[in-house]
C-alpha cells in the first residue's frame, strides 16, 4: 500500500475562509424581491377538534395572494421520513402545537402576518398528553384514531430483544441493581432557522425546492406526492447548512411542504422561514425516555445479564420513532445498545414508542444511543460502588473484546476496529484517574466520573449504500458530486482528501458539488455518522477507477513498454517509479485519454455488508463497524447554589482512521459540549402539550463560559471496510459526557440522581431530600 500523503493530515477545511468571512450564501441569502412570503397559522391548542375555519377576512387583506386550508392542497396531505403520517395542513384535528391549520402567501411579511391574525378557528379541546406513560394507559384518549402503522392505541410500536436465559442469570447473580432513569425532550439548537424557497419550473412543469436539508433524495421521495408531481420534476437543493444535528432530516420537510404547496397554488416563487419560536414549538426534538434497568452481576464484577424496559416519548408523529419494518429507527437502537459497550451474555429488552401531544421526536445526534448508554453507564458505576471496585476497572472487566458477541449476537472483530481498551487506558492516564482530587473548601464538593460507549457506523437499512460522480477535467482537476450534505461537520474537506489521496492530486484541485437532486447521485442521508465512511468509500471507488484509467493511458501513450503498475501519480504529476525524469502532468494524460475516447467520468459506489435485525428477538448484525470511546470528567458542585461546574473533560474515541485530525477533534469537542448541555441544562418543558420555554431566553444551552478544558484523544484501530480504515465519529462524540457528569456528581455528593438535566434546582432538591433521609 502506498504511503499516505494527504489522508491523516491536518488540512484546512475547504470552506473555512469563505464561512469565516461571511461570503458564502445560505438559503436565506437567496431571497429575491419577486418572491411571495409564506406563513403558517399553527394550532392554538395541541390536541383539539377543528369545528370550523373562516378565512374570509384574511383574504381581504391587501397583498394577500392566497389562504390555503386542507381542501386546497394539490396532492397527498401527508409526508414523513419513514411514514407519511404528518399532514401538510390538518383538516379536522390537531395533534400538537406544530400542526398547520392554514397557510398564507402574500407580497410582504406584514400582509402575511395580518392575514394570520384574521383567520378564525373554532376548536373543541381534547386531553393533551406530555408523558408517554400516561398516554399508553388503558382508557387514554387516542391521539391518532386510524394511524397507518400504530400497533395498539397510542403505542406506535413495541420492539423486543432476547438473548440467553435472563431469569437463570438473575437467579445465579450475587448482586442485582435496579433503577429507573429519565432523560428529557431536547431541542437541536442549530444556528440557522428552518427556511425554504419553492419555485415553479415552467420548463418542466415541476418545482424546485431549496432548503438546508440532510437528505435531499429522501425529501424528494417524501414530498413529490404532496405537490402532485412525479419525482423527476421535483428538484431538491440543499445549500450549505447552518447546523442540523439530525433535526434537519425532518424540519426541512415541514417548511418545504408548506412553501411548496403555496408555490404550486400561486404558480409563483415562495419564501418561507420559521421564526425561532416556531422552530422550538413545531420542529422535531430528541426523544425523552423513561428507562427501567435491572442488572445482574457476580461478586467479581462480571455482568451476567440486563433486563431493560424503555418508554420513548414519540410526540405527535412517527419521524424516526420506530416500526417493525424497516427496523432502523431510534426505538431499535435503544435495544441494540441497552447493554452499552459490554459483553453481556444474557439480555432482555423491551422498547415502547408512544404517541403524545408534544413535538414529534426525530433523529438527534446519537439516535437513541445516548439515552440507552446513560442508563447502562449509571448502572455500571453503581456496580463498582457496591463492590468497592474502581469504576475504570469494572469497565475493563466487562468491555467487548475480539470475538465477543454483543447482545444482538454480532461478533466483534479487531479487523473492523476494536479500540475500546486503548480508549479507556489513554483517558485514565491523561486524566490521572489514579490520583485523588484535591479537597474543596466550604460548600463546594469535587468529584470525578467515567463512562464508555460504542456507536455503529451508518444506519442499519436493508438499502444502505452510497454513490458519487467523479469527473476528471482536462486540466487535471477533479469535480465530485454527492448528495450527502455539508452541515458544518467538514464532510466536503474529508471527501476532497480521500479523492486527492486516491487519485494522486492536491486537495486544492478537488471541488465537491453541493447537494442537488438534479446534479448529484443518491449518496444517502447525512445521518448516522455514515458520510465519511459510506460516501468516502464511494469516492475512493470512483477515484481508484480514474487512477487506473490514467495509469493505463500513460503506460500506453506516454511511457512506452512500461507496466502501469510501475507508474504513479503524485501531486498531479504522472511519473515512472524510480525514474523521476520520466514524467508528465496529469492534465496531459487526461487530454490524451480524452482524445483516445477513454471516459473521464465515472460512477463510484459502495454498499456495506447487508445489515440484519430480527423483529422476533432483536438478534442480528445492525452495523458493519462500531466506534468506541471513553470519557472522564472532573466537576465541582456548590451545595448551596446547586451549580455544577465541569472543570475538565478528557475523551478518547476510536475512529478507525482520522482522515482529517482537525475535523475529528472538532467533532469530539463539539459532541462533548452538546453532551454537557444535555446533562446539565437543556430541556424542553411541556405542560399539557404547550411548550413553556420556546426561546433562548428560557431554554438554556452551554456557552463558551460553561465549557471546561476539553482534551480529545484520537485512537485509531482501522476498520477494514472503511476508506483508509475510517469509522464514524460525529455522533459517538456526544454520548459519554452526560453519564460521566452524572457519575462525577454522585462521587462529589454521595447522592444518586437518575434524572437529567442536573439543574441547580434538581441538585438543591436532591441535597435537601438526602439531608432529610429521603
XYZ file of C-alpha atoms in Angstrom:
774
model
C 0.000 0.000 0.000
C 1.264 3.479 -0.899
C 2.379 5.726 1.921
C -0.417 8.146 2.782
C 0.390 11.738 1.881
C -2.952 13.515 2.399
C -5.233 11.262 4.439
C -4.372 11.764 8.094
C -3.077 15.300 7.560
C -4.454 18.382 9.289
C -5.902 20.024 6.217
C -7.594 23.404 6.448
C -11.293 22.970 5.759
C -12.094 23.845 2.178
C -14.948 26.153 3.237
C -13.270 27.677 6.297
C -12.248 31.065 4.910
C -15.471 31.622 2.976
C -17.567 30.862 6.057
C -15.383 32.810 8.459
C -15.555 35.902 6.243
C -19.317 35.581 5.708
C -19.040 35.322 1.942
C -20.944 32.048 1.459
C -24.667 32.097 0.749
C -27.109 30.187 2.883
C -30.743 29.720 1.844
C -31.947 32.945 3.453
C -29.355 34.871 1.435
C -31.056 33.730 -1.780
C -34.342 35.529 -1.147
C -35.477 37.754 -4.013
C -37.937 40.656 -4.113
C -40.257 38.836 -6.514
C -40.875 36.017 -4.036
C -44.075 35.769 -2.048
C -43.854 35.366 1.717
C -45.277 32.148 3.129
C -46.598 31.890 6.679
C -48.410 29.207 8.661
C -51.155 29.509 11.220
C -50.155 26.864 13.747
C -52.570 25.153 16.121
C -53.806 27.236 19.028
C -54.264 24.032 21.045
C -52.100 20.879 20.894
C -55.000 18.426 20.901
C -58.354 19.595 19.619
C -61.071 19.013 17.065
C -61.388 21.715 14.414
C -65.071 22.598 14.166
C -64.796 25.439 11.661
C -62.237 27.638 9.871
C -63.150 31.046 8.432
C -60.507 32.622 6.171
C -62.707 35.214 4.500
C -61.304 38.177 6.453
C -57.737 37.043 5.782
C -58.369 37.012 2.044
C -59.415 40.679 2.196
C -56.018 41.843 3.488
C -54.282 43.880 0.758
C -51.326 41.968 -0.641
C -52.608 38.509 0.274
C -52.444 36.195 -2.748
C -53.937 33.050 -1.232
C -55.035 31.419 2.003
C -54.932 27.629 1.926
C -56.686 25.072 4.089
C -56.540 21.295 3.745
C -59.185 21.261 0.989
C -56.911 23.384 -1.244
C -53.927 21.032 -1.341
C -52.674 19.897 -4.780
C -51.718 16.350 -3.799
C -51.433 13.969 -0.854
C -51.948 15.528 2.577
C -49.200 13.607 4.311
C -45.414 13.264 4.370
C -42.653 11.910 6.582
C -39.174 10.408 6.571
C -40.463 6.898 7.192
C -44.269 7.029 7.193
C -46.335 9.739 5.513
C -48.376 10.461 8.628
C -47.706 14.190 9.142
C -50.290 16.370 7.375
C -49.245 19.475 5.490
C -52.389 21.166 6.827
C -54.571 19.442 9.419
C -58.160 19.062 8.368
C -60.229 18.048 11.371
C -57.935 17.585 14.379
C -54.712 18.978 15.811
C -52.141 16.639 17.378
C -49.535 19.137 18.659
C -48.675 22.829 18.570
C -46.796 22.426 15.310
C -49.783 21.396 13.200
C -50.508 23.954 10.484
C -54.207 24.860 10.361
C -53.903 27.241 7.398
C -51.220 28.677 5.112
C -50.905 32.193 3.721
C -48.949 33.610 0.783
C -48.644 37.363 0.483
C -46.483 40.006 -1.173
C -44.966 41.072 2.165
C -44.248 39.749 5.633
C -46.599 42.327 7.142
C -49.529 41.328 4.947
C -48.953 37.635 5.699
C -48.874 38.222 9.443
C -52.030 40.352 9.318
C -53.815 37.622 7.375
C -52.893 35.065 10.057
C -54.403 37.313 12.716
C -57.700 37.428 10.815
C -58.194 33.686 10.388
C -60.884 32.412 12.758
C -60.810 28.815 14.001
C -63.328 27.133 16.296
C -61.811 24.344 18.424
C -63.179 21.632 20.701
C -60.453 20.787 23.218
C -59.282 17.243 23.901
C -56.998 15.897 26.660
C -53.323 16.535 25.904
C -50.561 14.145 26.956
C -46.954 15.098 27.718
C -45.964 11.821 29.375
C -45.946 8.642 27.277
C -46.573 6.572 30.391
C -49.953 8.275 30.727
C -50.721 8.115 27.014
C -50.170 4.342 26.887
C -52.550 3.578 29.749
C -55.813 1.813 29.080
C -58.554 4.374 28.592
C -56.276 7.159 27.350
C -57.774 9.204 24.527
C -56.350 8.157 21.170
C -54.148 10.774 19.558
C -54.481 9.075 16.136
C -57.737 7.231 15.516
C -56.571 5.496 12.345
C -52.803 5.703 12.220
C -51.344 3.617 9.343
C -48.771 1.719 11.453
C -49.591 2.207 15.159
C -49.845 -1.155 16.897
C -52.035 -0.513 19.915
C -53.821 2.724 20.734
C -51.180 5.372 21.404
C -48.371 2.806 21.298
C -46.675 3.150 17.937
C -44.520 0.058 18.349
C -43.077 -2.324 20.910
C -39.743 -3.828 19.939
C -38.032 -6.628 21.816
C -34.635 -8.243 22.213
C -33.994 -11.608 23.834
C -30.662 -13.338 24.273
C -29.710 -16.159 26.614
C -31.546 -17.061 29.821
C -32.160 -13.859 31.736
C -34.181 -15.419 34.560
C -31.483 -18.009 35.294
C -28.776 -15.339 35.228
C -30.619 -13.215 37.784
C -31.228 -16.286 39.931
C -27.483 -17.021 39.980
C -26.354 -13.411 40.475
C -24.505 -12.216 43.579
C -25.631 -8.631 43.008
C -28.763 -7.191 41.421
C -29.015 -3.479 40.705
C -32.340 -1.953 39.775
C -33.009 1.708 38.938
C -35.255 3.991 36.929
C -33.792 6.736 34.722
C -35.283 9.704 32.908
C -33.911 11.822 30.078
C -35.617 14.956 28.665
C -37.013 16.319 25.425
C -34.194 18.372 23.866
C -34.072 20.998 21.107
C -31.388 20.722 18.407
C -30.476 24.408 18.664
C -28.969 24.647 15.210
C -27.895 28.174 14.348
C -29.818 28.506 11.068
C -33.636 28.543 11.427
C -35.623 26.383 9.029
C -36.186 28.075 5.701
C -37.281 27.191 2.165
C -37.514 28.713 -1.290
C -40.040 26.915 -3.507
C -40.140 27.957 -7.151
C -42.238 26.553 -10.013
C -40.249 25.450 -13.043
C -42.087 26.498 -16.221
C -39.790 24.386 -18.407
C -40.591 21.042 -16.766
C -43.874 21.905 -15.113
C -42.310 20.868 -11.853
C -40.917 22.544 -8.766
C -37.519 23.442 -7.339
C -37.214 23.360 -3.549
C -34.169 24.964 -1.917
C -33.804 24.246 1.791
C -30.988 23.334 4.205
C -31.597 19.593 4.340
C -29.761 16.490 5.473
C -31.315 14.160 2.890
C -32.275 15.663 -0.483
C -33.309 12.379 -2.099
C -35.414 11.328 0.890
C -37.052 14.743 0.732
C -37.906 14.273 -2.920
C -39.397 10.842 -2.293
C -41.450 12.173 0.599
C -42.695 15.412 -0.991
C -43.351 14.683 -4.673
C -46.767 13.230 -3.903
C -47.612 16.236 -1.731
C -47.102 18.539 -4.706
C -48.821 16.157 -7.117
C -45.795 15.843 -9.408
C -43.501 12.923 -10.381
C -40.118 12.538 -8.722
C -38.181 13.650 -11.775
C -39.967 17.017 -11.805
C -39.130 17.824 -8.198
C -35.650 19.235 -7.813
C -34.406 19.416 -4.220
C -31.335 21.543 -3.491
C -29.517 21.859 -0.193
C -27.044 24.726 0.032
C -24.598 24.863 2.917
C -26.461 24.026 6.110
C -26.110 26.099 9.252
C -26.233 23.131 11.610
C -28.570 20.167 11.742
C -27.684 17.500 14.359
C -30.396 15.262 12.844
C -33.172 17.836 13.112
C -32.981 18.937 9.500
C -33.747 15.464 8.326
C -37.356 16.336 9.246
C -37.751 20.067 9.800
C -36.803 20.936 6.219
C -39.643 18.642 5.147
C -42.050 20.685 7.267
C -41.109 24.061 5.832
C -40.624 22.694 2.296
C -44.058 21.055 2.258
C -45.736 24.310 3.277
C -43.732 26.570 0.958
C -44.112 24.085 -1.892
C -47.894 23.799 -1.836
C -48.153 27.600 -1.702
C -45.849 27.885 -4.734
C -47.905 25.321 -6.649
C -51.154 27.062 -5.705
C -49.928 30.547 -6.683
C -47.619 29.471 -9.527
C -45.077 31.890 -8.091
C -41.881 31.539 -6.054
C -42.473 31.459 -2.302
C -40.042 32.185 0.513
C -40.850 30.768 3.942
C -38.763 30.991 7.100
C -39.725 29.864 10.586
C -39.155 32.185 13.497
C -37.000 30.867 16.297
C -40.074 30.354 18.471
C -41.730 28.390 15.653
C -38.611 26.232 15.390
C -38.907 25.477 19.101
C -42.628 24.758 19.065
C -43.062 22.937 15.764
C -39.935 21.018 14.744
C -38.614 17.647 15.946
C -36.802 17.001 19.229
C -34.661 14.357 20.949
C -36.790 11.535 22.342
C -37.437 11.796 26.059
C -37.044 8.383 27.684
C -38.122 6.560 30.830
C -35.858 3.570 31.415
C -36.267 0.805 33.987
C -32.956 -1.033 34.183
C -32.060 -4.223 36.057
C -28.508 -5.574 36.063
C -27.200 -8.888 37.412
C -23.531 -9.437 38.252
C -21.116 -11.680 40.109
C -19.156 -10.588 43.165
C -16.087 -10.422 40.912
C -17.757 -7.707 38.894
C -18.766 -9.665 35.802
C -22.130 -8.589 34.369
C -24.311 -11.623 33.759
C -27.498 -10.074 32.438
C -29.506 -6.935 31.836
C -33.269 -6.556 31.791
C -34.309 -3.198 30.373
C -37.630 -1.537 29.622
C -37.581 1.771 27.747
C -40.543 4.027 27.060
C -39.882 6.684 24.437
C -41.889 9.861 24.001
C -42.667 9.735 20.286
C -44.525 13.019 20.207
C -47.221 13.559 17.616
C -45.839 11.760 14.529
C -43.552 8.881 13.561
C -40.470 10.587 12.105
C -37.694 8.290 13.409
C -39.829 6.677 16.077
C -39.514 3.064 15.103
C -41.563 0.418 13.390
C -41.246 -3.277 12.864
C -40.140 -2.679 9.267
C -37.753 -1.196 8.397
C -36.024 -1.609 11.723
C -33.645 1.337 11.639
C -35.123 3.937 13.942
C -34.418 5.333 17.394
C -36.547 2.725 19.162
C -34.462 -0.061 17.671
C -31.208 1.490 18.808
C -32.361 1.684 22.418
C -32.499 -2.120 22.222
C -29.198 -2.604 20.425
C -27.275 -0.508 22.980
C -29.213 -1.496 26.100
C -26.066 -3.201 27.488
C -23.674 -0.477 26.356
C -20.191 -1.422 25.173
C -20.058 -4.605 27.243
C -20.045 -8.354 26.743
C -23.292 -9.382 28.426
C -24.317 -12.986 27.688
C -27.948 -12.660 28.721
C -30.226 -9.779 27.821
C -33.892 -8.923 27.687
C -35.012 -5.529 26.434
C -38.351 -4.023 25.544
C -38.761 -0.597 23.973
C -42.103 1.127 23.522
C -42.514 4.154 21.272
C -45.614 6.076 22.366
C -47.513 8.950 20.774
C -48.090 12.089 22.853
C -49.072 15.687 22.069
C -45.527 17.039 22.269
C -43.433 17.909 19.187
C -42.601 14.810 17.188
C -39.378 13.117 18.293
C -36.882 12.677 15.492
C -33.227 11.984 14.808
C -30.866 13.779 17.174
C -27.118 13.272 17.343
C -26.726 9.782 18.777
C -30.085 8.465 17.599
C -31.263 6.836 20.848
C -27.831 5.601 21.907
C -27.146 8.438 24.401
C -30.313 7.571 26.323
C -29.583 3.831 26.457
C -25.921 4.411 27.315
C -26.785 6.887 30.064
C -28.744 4.237 31.933
C -26.149 1.478 31.452
C -23.210 3.664 32.489
C -25.032 4.757 35.624
C -25.671 1.101 36.420
C -22.003 0.267 35.951
C -20.956 2.982 38.371
C -23.334 1.635 40.973
C -21.971 -1.875 40.437
C -18.461 -0.572 41.059
C -19.612 1.148 44.272
C -21.428 -1.920 45.543
C -18.285 -3.987 45.034
C -15.841 -1.352 46.271
C -14.166 -1.543 42.871
C -12.665 1.216 40.753
C -15.126 2.423 38.058
C -12.443 2.079 35.388
C -11.629 -1.460 36.452
C -15.267 -2.578 36.329
C -15.468 -1.378 32.753
C -12.273 -3.113 31.733
C -13.561 -6.391 33.159
C -16.728 -6.260 31.052
C -15.728 -4.411 27.867
C -16.225 -6.018 24.464
C -13.161 -7.784 23.091
C -12.251 -9.604 19.903
C -14.730 -12.440 19.147
C -17.122 -11.345 21.908
C -20.766 -11.045 20.934
C -22.979 -8.057 21.544
C -26.477 -8.537 22.919
C -27.705 -8.695 19.308
C -25.358 -11.630 18.715
C -22.946 -9.723 16.481
C -19.333 -10.866 16.720
C -16.839 -8.076 17.425
C -13.757 -8.183 15.205
C -10.461 -6.333 15.649
C -10.269 -6.128 11.848
C -13.258 -3.775 11.945
C -11.631 -1.661 14.657
C -11.974 -2.524 18.333
C -10.129 0.126 20.315
C -12.236 0.403 23.469
C -9.486 -0.896 25.731
C -6.979 1.623 24.396
C -9.531 4.427 24.793
C -10.062 3.534 28.454
C -6.335 3.327 29.154
C -5.481 6.596 27.440
C -8.262 8.546 29.115
C -7.367 7.194 32.551
C -3.706 8.014 32.004
C -4.247 11.532 30.621
C -6.829 12.338 33.287
C -4.700 10.983 36.104
C -7.557 8.791 37.267
C -5.500 7.086 39.957
C -4.715 10.402 41.656
C -7.080 11.670 44.340
C -8.719 15.027 43.690
C -7.600 17.845 45.993
C -10.142 18.670 48.670
C -12.582 21.501 48.008
C -13.427 24.231 50.504
C -16.725 25.275 52.075
C -19.936 24.274 50.314
C -18.096 23.198 47.134
C -17.641 19.458 46.605
C -15.442 17.781 43.996
C -15.976 14.571 42.101
C -14.829 12.628 39.082
C -16.793 10.405 36.731
C -16.125 7.909 33.960
C -18.143 6.471 31.089
C -17.581 4.373 27.969
C -19.672 3.915 24.840
C -19.960 2.391 21.390
C -21.801 3.537 18.276
C -22.416 1.821 14.965
C -21.222 3.454 11.751
C -24.102 4.034 9.357
C -27.774 3.236 9.582
C -28.903 -0.410 9.573
C -31.061 -0.240 6.467
C -31.664 -3.019 4.023
C -30.920 -0.468 1.263
C -27.930 1.290 2.861
C -25.231 2.422 0.436
C -23.753 5.374 -1.416
C -22.915 6.649 -4.887
C -20.889 9.511 -6.335
C -19.980 11.061 -9.665
C -16.336 11.899 -10.339
C -15.250 13.822 -13.420
C -11.577 14.411 -14.197
C -11.197 17.720 -16.030
C -8.733 18.285 -18.870
C -6.553 20.480 -16.655
C -6.094 17.655 -14.137
C -8.590 18.937 -11.575
C -11.473 16.865 -10.258
C -15.192 17.512 -9.821
C -17.049 15.364 -7.286
C -20.816 15.182 -6.967
C -22.518 13.632 -3.928
C -25.931 14.271 -2.412
C -24.786 13.943 1.188
C -24.756 17.336 2.814
C -22.095 19.593 4.266
C -23.776 20.633 7.530
C -20.738 22.134 9.230
C -19.024 18.824 10.027
C -16.323 19.169 7.369
C -17.588 16.435 5.046
C -16.519 18.126 1.834
C -12.958 18.500 3.111
C -12.784 14.824 4.072
C -14.118 13.736 0.688
C -11.601 16.002 -1.056
C -8.785 14.422 0.975
C -9.928 10.883 0.121
C -10.220 11.800 -3.555
C -6.845 13.574 -3.668
C -5.106 10.709 -1.861
C -6.601 8.070 -4.134
C -6.172 9.822 -7.463
C -2.834 11.451 -6.643
C -3.687 15.137 -6.871
C -3.819 18.070 -4.459
C -6.761 18.746 -2.165
C -6.963 22.217 -3.722
C -7.658 20.565 -7.089
C -10.868 18.885 -5.870
C -14.278 20.583 -5.814
C -17.264 18.871 -4.164
C -20.663 19.951 -5.500
C -23.459 20.964 -3.140
C -26.358 18.528 -2.704
C -28.795 18.771 -5.607
C -31.011 16.003 -6.966
C -30.534 17.440 -10.471
C -26.728 17.211 -10.309
C -25.709 14.642 -7.728
C -26.469 10.913 -7.346
C -28.142 9.435 -4.287
C -25.398 9.179 -1.673
C -27.794 8.613 1.196
C -28.713 10.954 4.030
C -26.230 12.849 6.182
C -27.062 10.933 9.363
C -25.775 8.090 11.499
C -22.077 9.061 11.275
C -22.140 7.396 7.864
C -20.861 10.006 5.420
C -17.081 9.794 5.798
C -17.258 6.001 5.550
C -20.017 5.192 3.069
C -19.724 8.265 0.866
C -15.954 8.214 1.340
C -15.829 4.648 0.049
C -17.892 5.642 -2.998
C -15.438 8.480 -3.680
C -12.494 6.119 -3.216
C -14.087 3.660 -5.662
C -14.591 6.366 -8.286
C -11.107 7.838 -7.938
C -9.471 4.411 -7.992
C -11.191 3.752 -11.333
C -9.993 7.092 -12.698
C -6.462 6.459 -11.448
C -6.355 3.048 -13.105
C -7.523 4.559 -16.386
C -4.915 7.304 -16.282
C -2.114 4.872 -15.472
C -3.189 2.665 -18.370
C -3.255 5.624 -20.766
C 0.147 6.830 -19.535
C 1.659 3.364 -19.964
C 0.273 3.053 -23.473
C 0.917 6.508 -24.882
C 3.385 8.354 -22.645
C 5.836 5.791 -21.325
C 6.111 3.068 -23.950
C 6.574 -0.519 -22.786
C 6.070 0.450 -19.128
C 3.833 -1.621 -16.907
C 1.036 0.548 -15.429
C 1.988 -0.881 -12.029
C 5.359 0.861 -12.366
C 3.740 4.263 -12.812
C 2.469 6.537 -10.066
C 0.552 9.800 -9.708
C 1.512 12.295 -7.019
C 0.576 15.970 -6.718
C -0.904 15.865 -10.210
C 2.249 14.516 -11.838
C 2.362 11.130 -13.564
C 5.787 9.526 -13.425
C 7.635 6.226 -13.705
C 8.627 4.867 -10.312
C 12.386 5.142 -9.815
C 12.776 7.290 -12.952
C 11.740 10.813 -11.911
C 12.902 12.228 -15.238
C 10.085 10.297 -16.964
C 7.061 12.343 -16.029
C 4.034 14.113 -17.456
C 1.433 16.398 -15.870
C -1.870 14.654 -15.198
C -3.516 17.234 -17.458
C -1.517 15.881 -20.424
C -2.547 12.309 -19.635
C -6.185 13.417 -19.236
C -6.034 15.188 -22.593
C -4.612 12.073 -24.233
C -7.327 9.952 -22.634
C -9.982 12.350 -23.899
C -8.549 12.233 -27.422
C -8.378 8.437 -27.225
C -12.044 8.065 -26.226
C -11.233 6.974 -22.691
C -14.022 8.229 -20.371
C -13.006 10.849 -17.811
C -16.218 10.495 -15.815
C -17.121 7.575 -13.553
C -19.695 6.498 -11.012
C -18.358 5.289 -7.683
C -20.436 3.132 -5.358
C -20.120 1.318 -2.060
C -22.521 -0.863 -0.138
C -21.686 -2.313 3.283
C -22.408 -5.913 4.239
C -26.165 -6.227 4.435
C -27.477 -5.369 7.878
C -29.746 -7.747 9.745
C -32.034 -7.408 12.737
C -34.796 -9.790 13.692
C -38.145 -8.381 14.731
C -38.729 -11.574 16.678
C -35.820 -11.447 19.133
C -33.604 -8.464 18.263
C -30.739 -10.617 17.008
C -28.578 -9.719 14.032
C -25.743 -7.533 12.729
C -27.075 -3.968 12.660
C -23.841 -2.210 11.591
C -20.659 -3.267 9.825
C -18.356 -1.431 12.275
C -18.508 0.436 15.575
C -16.722 3.423 17.014
C -15.739 3.182 20.678
C -14.858 5.755 23.264
C -14.236 6.685 26.875
C -14.870 9.902 28.792
C -13.642 11.197 32.151
C -14.703 14.434 33.821
C -13.966 16.401 36.956
C -16.752 18.506 38.455
C -17.367 20.834 41.348
C -20.795 21.109 42.949
C -21.843 24.017 45.144
C -24.393 22.508 47.520
C -25.724 25.948 48.486
C -26.453 27.188 44.965
C -26.789 23.837 43.215
C -24.394 24.945 40.493
C -22.333 22.223 38.805
C -19.150 23.249 37.049
C -17.313 20.814 34.809
C -13.670 21.639 35.399
C -12.075 19.220 32.992
C -13.077 16.666 30.372
C -10.867 14.064 28.696
C -12.235 11.972 25.828
C -10.750 9.278 23.628
C -12.530 7.932 20.575
C -11.527 5.054 18.324
C -12.355 6.436 14.878
C -10.571 3.772 12.830
C -8.532 6.324 10.913
C -8.730 10.079 11.308
C -8.965 11.288 7.701
C -8.524 14.848 8.996
C -7.489 15.016 12.682
C -8.648 18.646 12.943
C -12.165 17.643 11.910
C -12.151 14.668 14.270
C -11.040 16.743 17.243
C -13.651 19.348 16.369
C -16.356 16.679 16.348
C -15.159 15.344 19.685
C -15.115 18.778 21.294
C -18.476 19.761 19.812
C -20.011 16.471 20.891
C -18.706 16.956 24.422
C -20.234 20.424 24.550
C -23.598 19.127 23.356
C -23.470 16.271 25.856
C -22.724 18.749 28.637
C -25.816 20.758 27.729
C -27.959 17.617 27.776
C -26.568 16.655 31.179
C -26.825 19.995 32.971
C -29.330 22.407 31.479
C -31.198 21.516 28.291
C -34.861 20.526 28.449
C -37.999 21.477 26.562
C -40.584 21.967 29.284
C -44.071 20.847 28.277
C -47.348 21.477 30.068
C -50.368 19.732 28.556
C -48.811 19.870 25.124
C -47.760 23.521 25.363
C -44.046 24.356 25.353
C -43.222 26.732 28.209
C -39.685 27.687 27.188
C -39.684 28.251 23.402
C -36.884 30.846 23.255
C -33.182 31.065 24.006
C -34.086 33.312 26.945
C -35.728 30.375 28.697
C -34.121 27.349 27.042
C -30.536 27.163 28.241
C -27.629 25.880 26.147
C -23.917 25.911 27.036
C -21.874 28.973 26.217
C -18.097 29.070 25.974
C -18.010 30.047 29.644
C -19.774 26.805 30.621
C -17.254 24.562 28.914
C -14.281 23.023 30.675
C -10.891 22.358 29.219
C -11.705 19.745 26.560
C -8.958 17.226 25.830
C -9.657 14.971 22.825
C -7.511 11.892 22.188
C -7.691 10.192 18.795
C -7.385 6.394 18.856
C -7.027 4.511 15.575
C -7.958 0.861 15.213
C -8.577 0.609 11.457
C -11.839 -0.627 10.029
C -11.003 -2.928 7.131
C -14.192 -1.835 5.364
C -13.688 1.903 5.796
C -11.867 4.280 3.430
C -8.266 4.105 4.630
C -9.632 2.463 7.803
C -12.118 5.158 8.873
C -15.177 4.778 11.103
C -17.808 7.357 12.056
C -17.147 9.970 14.746
C -19.818 12.690 14.580
C -22.429 11.054 16.782
C -20.275 8.930 19.123
C -18.629 12.082 20.428
C -21.779 13.238 22.210
C -22.599 10.018 24.109
C -20.193 9.782 27.047
C -20.396 13.231 28.609
C -23.789 13.046 30.347
C -23.244 9.747 32.214
C -19.696 10.794 33.126
C -21.016 14.061 34.626
C -23.806 12.281 36.480
C -21.317 9.779 37.904
C -18.998 12.610 38.917
C -21.844 14.387 40.731
C -22.576 11.170 42.644
C -18.894 10.978 43.508
C -18.934 14.588 44.741
C -22.161 14.492 46.767
C -22.617 10.840 47.590
C -26.146 11.261 46.219
C -27.531 9.170 43.381
C -29.552 11.237 40.912
C -31.057 9.346 37.978
C -32.815 12.185 36.175
C -31.236 14.707 33.820
C -30.733 17.571 33.305
C -28.903 18.098 36.589
C -30.071 21.672 37.039
C -29.340 23.762 40.127
C -32.932 23.192 41.222
C -32.508 19.444 40.853
C -29.295 19.464 42.905
C -30.698 21.561 45.758
C -33.826 19.409 45.867
C -31.760 16.213 45.991
C -29.419 17.573 48.691
C -32.371 18.568 50.886
C -34.061 15.203 50.427
C -30.800 13.458 51.252
C -30.392 15.514 54.426
C -33.943 14.579 55.438
C -33.156 10.912 54.916
C -35.473 10.527 51.920
